[in-house]
Coordinates of C-alpha atoms and ligand atoms in Angstrom, one line a residue:
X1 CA 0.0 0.0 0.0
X2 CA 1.1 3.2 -0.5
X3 CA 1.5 5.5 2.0
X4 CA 0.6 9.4 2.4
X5 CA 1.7 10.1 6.1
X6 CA 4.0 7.5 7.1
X7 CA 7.8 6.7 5.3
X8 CA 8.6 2.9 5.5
X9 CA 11.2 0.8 4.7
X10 CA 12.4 -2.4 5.4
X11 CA 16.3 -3.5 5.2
X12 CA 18.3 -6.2 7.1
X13 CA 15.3 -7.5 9.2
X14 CA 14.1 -4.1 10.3
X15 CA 11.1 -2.2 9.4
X16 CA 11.4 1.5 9.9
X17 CA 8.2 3.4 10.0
X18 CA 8.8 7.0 10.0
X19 CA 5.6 9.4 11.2
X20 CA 5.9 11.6 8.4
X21 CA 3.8 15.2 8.5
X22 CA 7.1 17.6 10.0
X23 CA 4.6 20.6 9.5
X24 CA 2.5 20.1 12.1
X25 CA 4.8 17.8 14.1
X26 CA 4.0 14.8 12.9
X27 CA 0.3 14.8 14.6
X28 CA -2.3 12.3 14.6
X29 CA -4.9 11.9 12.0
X30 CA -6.9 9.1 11.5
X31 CA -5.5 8.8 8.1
X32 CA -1.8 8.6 9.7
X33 CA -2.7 6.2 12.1
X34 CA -4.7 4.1 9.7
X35 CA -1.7 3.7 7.8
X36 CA 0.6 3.2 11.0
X37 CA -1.8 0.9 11.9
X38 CA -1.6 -0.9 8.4
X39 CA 2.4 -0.8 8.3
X40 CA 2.1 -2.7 11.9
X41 CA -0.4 -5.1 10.3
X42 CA 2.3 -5.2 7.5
X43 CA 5.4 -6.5 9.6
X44 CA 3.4 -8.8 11.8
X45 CA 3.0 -11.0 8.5
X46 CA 6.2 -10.6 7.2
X47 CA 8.7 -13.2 8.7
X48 CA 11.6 -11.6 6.8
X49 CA 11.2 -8.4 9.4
X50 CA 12.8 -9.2 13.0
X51 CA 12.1 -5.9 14.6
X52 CA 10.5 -2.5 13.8
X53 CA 11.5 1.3 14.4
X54 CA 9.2 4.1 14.8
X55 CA 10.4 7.8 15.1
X56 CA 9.2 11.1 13.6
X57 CA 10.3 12.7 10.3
X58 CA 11.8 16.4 11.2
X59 CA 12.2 18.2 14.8
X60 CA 9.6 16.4 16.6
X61 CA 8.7 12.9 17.0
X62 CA 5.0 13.5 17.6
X63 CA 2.6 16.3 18.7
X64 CA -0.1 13.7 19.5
X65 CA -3.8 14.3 18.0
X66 CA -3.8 17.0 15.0
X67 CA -6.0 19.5 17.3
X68 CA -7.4 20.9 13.6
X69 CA -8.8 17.4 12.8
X70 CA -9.9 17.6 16.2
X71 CA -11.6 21.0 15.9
X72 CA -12.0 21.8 12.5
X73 CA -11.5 25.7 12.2
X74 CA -14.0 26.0 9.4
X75 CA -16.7 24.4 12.0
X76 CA -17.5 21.2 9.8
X77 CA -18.3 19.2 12.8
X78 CA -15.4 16.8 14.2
X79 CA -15.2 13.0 14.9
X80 CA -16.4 12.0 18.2
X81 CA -13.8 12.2 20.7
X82 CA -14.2 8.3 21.7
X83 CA -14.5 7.4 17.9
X84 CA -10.8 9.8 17.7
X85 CA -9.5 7.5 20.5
X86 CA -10.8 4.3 19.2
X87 CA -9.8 4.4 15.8
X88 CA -6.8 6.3 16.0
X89 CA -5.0 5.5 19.2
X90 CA -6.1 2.2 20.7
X91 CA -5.6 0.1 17.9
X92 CA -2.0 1.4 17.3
X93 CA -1.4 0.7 20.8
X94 CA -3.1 -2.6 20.5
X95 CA -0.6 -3.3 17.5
X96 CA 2.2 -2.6 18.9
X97 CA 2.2 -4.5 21.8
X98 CA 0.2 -7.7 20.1
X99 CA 3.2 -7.5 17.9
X100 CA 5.6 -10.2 18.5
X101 CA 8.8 -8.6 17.7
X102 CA 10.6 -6.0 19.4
X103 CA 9.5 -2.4 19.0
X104 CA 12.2 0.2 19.0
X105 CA 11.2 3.8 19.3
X106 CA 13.6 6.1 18.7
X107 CA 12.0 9.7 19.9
X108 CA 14.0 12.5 18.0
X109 CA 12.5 15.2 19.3
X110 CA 9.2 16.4 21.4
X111 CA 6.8 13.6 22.1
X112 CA 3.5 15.4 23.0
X113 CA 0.1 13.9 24.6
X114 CA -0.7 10.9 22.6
X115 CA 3.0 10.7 20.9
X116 CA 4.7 10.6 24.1
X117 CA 2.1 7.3 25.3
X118 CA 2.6 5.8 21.5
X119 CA 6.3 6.4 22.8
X120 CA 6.2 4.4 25.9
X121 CA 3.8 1.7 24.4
X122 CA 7.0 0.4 22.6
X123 CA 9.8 -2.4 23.8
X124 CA 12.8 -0.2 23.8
X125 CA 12.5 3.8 23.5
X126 CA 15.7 5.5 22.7
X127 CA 15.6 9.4 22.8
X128 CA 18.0 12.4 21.5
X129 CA 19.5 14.3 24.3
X130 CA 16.9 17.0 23.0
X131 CA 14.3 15.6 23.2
X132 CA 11.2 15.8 25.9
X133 CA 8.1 14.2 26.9
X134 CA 5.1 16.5 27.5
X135 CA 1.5 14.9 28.5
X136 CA -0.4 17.9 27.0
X137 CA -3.5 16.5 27.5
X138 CA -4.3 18.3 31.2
X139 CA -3.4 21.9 28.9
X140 CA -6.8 21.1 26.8
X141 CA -8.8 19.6 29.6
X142 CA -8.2 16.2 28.4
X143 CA -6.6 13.3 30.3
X144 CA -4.3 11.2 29.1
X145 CA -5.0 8.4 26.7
X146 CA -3.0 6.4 24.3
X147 CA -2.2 3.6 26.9
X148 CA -1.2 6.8 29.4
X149 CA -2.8 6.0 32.3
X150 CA -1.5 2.1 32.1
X151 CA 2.0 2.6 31.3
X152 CA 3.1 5.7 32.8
X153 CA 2.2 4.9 36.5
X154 CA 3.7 1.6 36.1
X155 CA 7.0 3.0 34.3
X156 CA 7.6 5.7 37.0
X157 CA 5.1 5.3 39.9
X158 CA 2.3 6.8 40.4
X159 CA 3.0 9.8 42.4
X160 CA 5.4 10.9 39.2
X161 CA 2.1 10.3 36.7
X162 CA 0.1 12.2 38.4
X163 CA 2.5 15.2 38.7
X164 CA 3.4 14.7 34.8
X165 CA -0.3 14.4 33.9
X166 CA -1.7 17.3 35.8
X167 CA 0.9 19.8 35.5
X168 CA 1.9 18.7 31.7
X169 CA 5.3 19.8 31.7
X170 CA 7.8 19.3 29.4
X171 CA 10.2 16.8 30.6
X172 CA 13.5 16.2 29.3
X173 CA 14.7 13.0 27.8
X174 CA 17.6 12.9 30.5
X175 CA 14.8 13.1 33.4
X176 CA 13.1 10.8 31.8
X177 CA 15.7 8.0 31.7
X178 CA 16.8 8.8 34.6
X179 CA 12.6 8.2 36.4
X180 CA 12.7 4.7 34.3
X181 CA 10.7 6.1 31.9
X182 CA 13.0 5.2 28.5
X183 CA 15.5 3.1 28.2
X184 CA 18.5 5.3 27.2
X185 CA 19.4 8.7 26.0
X186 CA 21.4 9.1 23.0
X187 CA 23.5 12.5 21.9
X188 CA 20.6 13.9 18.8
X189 CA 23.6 13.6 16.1
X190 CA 23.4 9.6 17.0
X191 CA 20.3 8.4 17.5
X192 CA 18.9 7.0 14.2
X193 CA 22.1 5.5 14.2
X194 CA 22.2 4.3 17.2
X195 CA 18.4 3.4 17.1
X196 CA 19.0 1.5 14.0
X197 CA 22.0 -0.9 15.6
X198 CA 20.0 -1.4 18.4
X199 CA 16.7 -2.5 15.7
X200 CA 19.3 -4.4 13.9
X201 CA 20.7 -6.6 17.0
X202 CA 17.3 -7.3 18.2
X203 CA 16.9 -8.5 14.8
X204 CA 19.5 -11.4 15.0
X205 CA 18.1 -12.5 18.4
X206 CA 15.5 -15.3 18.6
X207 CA 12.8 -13.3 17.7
X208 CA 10.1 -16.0 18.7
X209 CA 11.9 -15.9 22.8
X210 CA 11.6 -11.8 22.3
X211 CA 8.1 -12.4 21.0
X212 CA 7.5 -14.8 23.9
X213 CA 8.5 -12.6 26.5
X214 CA 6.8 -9.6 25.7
X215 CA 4.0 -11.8 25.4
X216 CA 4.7 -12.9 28.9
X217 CA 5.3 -9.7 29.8
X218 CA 1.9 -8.0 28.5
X219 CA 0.2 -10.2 30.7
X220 CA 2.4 -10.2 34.3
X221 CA 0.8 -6.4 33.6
X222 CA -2.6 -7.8 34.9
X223 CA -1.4 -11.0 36.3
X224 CA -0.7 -12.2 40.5
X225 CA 2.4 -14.5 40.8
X226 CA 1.1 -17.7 40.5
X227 CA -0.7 -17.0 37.5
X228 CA 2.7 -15.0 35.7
X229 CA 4.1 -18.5 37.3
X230 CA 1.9 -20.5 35.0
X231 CA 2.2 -18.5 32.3
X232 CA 5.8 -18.7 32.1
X233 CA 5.5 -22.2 32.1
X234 CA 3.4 -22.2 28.9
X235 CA 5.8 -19.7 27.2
X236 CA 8.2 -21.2 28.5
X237 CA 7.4 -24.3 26.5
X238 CA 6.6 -22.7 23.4
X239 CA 10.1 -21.4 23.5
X240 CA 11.8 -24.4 23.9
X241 CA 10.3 -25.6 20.5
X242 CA 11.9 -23.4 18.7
X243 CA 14.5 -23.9 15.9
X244 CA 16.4 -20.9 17.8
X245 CA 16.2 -22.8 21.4
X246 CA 18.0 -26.2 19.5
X247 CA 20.6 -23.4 18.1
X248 CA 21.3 -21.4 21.1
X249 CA 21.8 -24.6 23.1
X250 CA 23.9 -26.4 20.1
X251 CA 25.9 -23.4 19.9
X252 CA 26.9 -22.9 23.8
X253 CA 27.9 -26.7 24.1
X254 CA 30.0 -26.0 20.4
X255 CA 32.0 -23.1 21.8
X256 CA 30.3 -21.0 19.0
X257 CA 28.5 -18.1 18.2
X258 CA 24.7 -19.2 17.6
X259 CA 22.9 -17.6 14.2
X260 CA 19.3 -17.6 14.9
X261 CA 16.9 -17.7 12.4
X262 CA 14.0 -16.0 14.5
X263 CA 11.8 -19.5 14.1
Ligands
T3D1 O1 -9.6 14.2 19.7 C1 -8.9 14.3 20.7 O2 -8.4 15.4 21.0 C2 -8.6 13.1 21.6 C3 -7.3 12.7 21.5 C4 -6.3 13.2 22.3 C5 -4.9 12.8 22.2 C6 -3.9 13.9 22.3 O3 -2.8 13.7 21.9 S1 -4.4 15.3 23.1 C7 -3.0 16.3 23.1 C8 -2.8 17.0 21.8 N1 -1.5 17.6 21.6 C9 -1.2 18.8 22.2 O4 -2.0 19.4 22.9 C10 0.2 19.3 21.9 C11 0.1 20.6 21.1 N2 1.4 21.1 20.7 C12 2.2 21.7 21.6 O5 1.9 21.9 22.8 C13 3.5 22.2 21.0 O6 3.3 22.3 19.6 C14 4.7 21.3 21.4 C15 5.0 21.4 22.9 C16 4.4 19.8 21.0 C17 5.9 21.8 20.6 O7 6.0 23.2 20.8 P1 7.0 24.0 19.8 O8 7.0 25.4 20.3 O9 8.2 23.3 19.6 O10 6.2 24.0 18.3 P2 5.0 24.8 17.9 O11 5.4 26.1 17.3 O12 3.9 24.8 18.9 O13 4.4 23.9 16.7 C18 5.0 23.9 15.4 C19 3.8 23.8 14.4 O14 3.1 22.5 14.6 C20 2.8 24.9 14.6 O15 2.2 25.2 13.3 P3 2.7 26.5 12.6 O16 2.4 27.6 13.5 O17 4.1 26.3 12.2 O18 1.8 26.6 11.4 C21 1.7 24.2 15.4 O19 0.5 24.7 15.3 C22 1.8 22.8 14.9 N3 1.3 21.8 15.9 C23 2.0 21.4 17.0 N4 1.2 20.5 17.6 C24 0.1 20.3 16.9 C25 0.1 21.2 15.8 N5 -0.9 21.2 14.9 C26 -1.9 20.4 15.1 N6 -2.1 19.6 16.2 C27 -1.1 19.6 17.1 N7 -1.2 18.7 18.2

């Protein structure tokens, strides 16, 4: 399919989507996330891609909903706010983590309201040393959506959410490592770079374990011990039928490097 809003290639096991609409900074249509939504869809099916990276195409990564599809200025009437959120948001939230590959986001500049919870929906969020994280939504009357009221307590505790979500303040990509938020800053001159070696080394792994684990980790999210216990029994099994399992094991016991084939 051809896309309008979104850049995406594919190279060495890694499918790069790129938010693409730099004017307004990168902000959500339904038309941009149907096709982020499709490009998800896309790499789900294709065995040949390993691992996925998302960033933003110019200063931003994402400004969240496009407030003039929101509130059209020339008053034709706008999408219902729950039909915004359900068509545009939770399904690309849904994708990403039902996705059984790892998801590397690598946040180039501000991630605002929904773009920074599309953001921390992912596996393994790189950002540029300019780069912030602003949950808008509480400087519109809104509260936070896009997964925000699941992930961000449980990435930084909830007295931190609530002080991000109320006040909305722009947070820098150091304090945000730093709270647990992200996995790593990166200087801005090296982060698609950076971003890309980490996509491609999660794309040599056994991607069916990674798929397994954030499987297993999705539901530990909602699960007590004994269930997560059980569950990581199951997975655990799964796992161990894998091509990639036979490798790993043939290659520790032949003093060798294993090559996994992500099956
Ligand atoms: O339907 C629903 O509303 C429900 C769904 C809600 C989900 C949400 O995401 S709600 C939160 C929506 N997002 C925001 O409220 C953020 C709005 N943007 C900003 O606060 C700031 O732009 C930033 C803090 C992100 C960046 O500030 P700055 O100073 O670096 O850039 P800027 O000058 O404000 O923006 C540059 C351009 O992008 C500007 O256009 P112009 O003047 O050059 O023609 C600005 O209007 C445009 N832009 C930025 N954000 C949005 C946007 N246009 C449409 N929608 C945006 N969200």
């Amino acid at each position: 399919m051809p896309y309008q809003y979104i850049l995406f290639d594919a190279e060495q096991g890694v499918a790069t989507i790129t938010l693409n609409r730099p004017d307004v900074l990168n902000s959500f249509t339904m038309p941009m996330a149907a096709e982020l939504q499709h490009a998800l869809r896309a790499t789900a099916e294709d065995d040949a891609i390993r691992a996925v990276l998302l960033t933003g195409a110019g200063r931003a990564f994402c400004a969240g909903q496009d407030l003039a599809e929101a509130a059209p200025a020339d008053g034709t009437p706008a999408p219902p706010i729950a039909e915004i959120v359900r068509m545009t948001y939770n399904p690309s939230v849904r994708a990403i983590r039902a996705l059984e590959k790892p998801v590397v986001c690598a946040v180039n500049g501000v991630a605002a309201g929904a773009g920074a919870n599309l953001a921390l929906a992912c596996d393994v969020v790189l950002a540029a040393d300019t780069a912030s994280f602003v949950q808008a939504f509480s400087k519109i009357g809104l509260i936070p959506d896009t997964g925000g009221t699941f992930f961000l307590p449980r990435l930084v505790g909830l007295a931190r959410a609530t002080a991000l979500a109320f006040f909305g303040d722009k947070l820098p990509a150091a304090e945000a490592q730093a709270m647990g938020m992200i996995y790593r800053v990166v200087e801005q001159a090296r982060l698609l770079d950076e971003a890309r070696a980490v996509a491609r080394r999660l794309a040599t792994l056994p991607t069916r374990g990674l798929g397994l684990t954030k499987r297993a980790f999705n539901q530990s999210l909602a699960n007590d011990l004994d269930a997560q216990l059980e569950v990581e029994a199951e997975l655990q099994s799964e796992a161990a039928q894998t091509a990639d399992f036979a490798e790993g094991v043939r290659a520790f016991l032949e003093k060798r490097q294993p090559t996994f084939a992500g099956r």
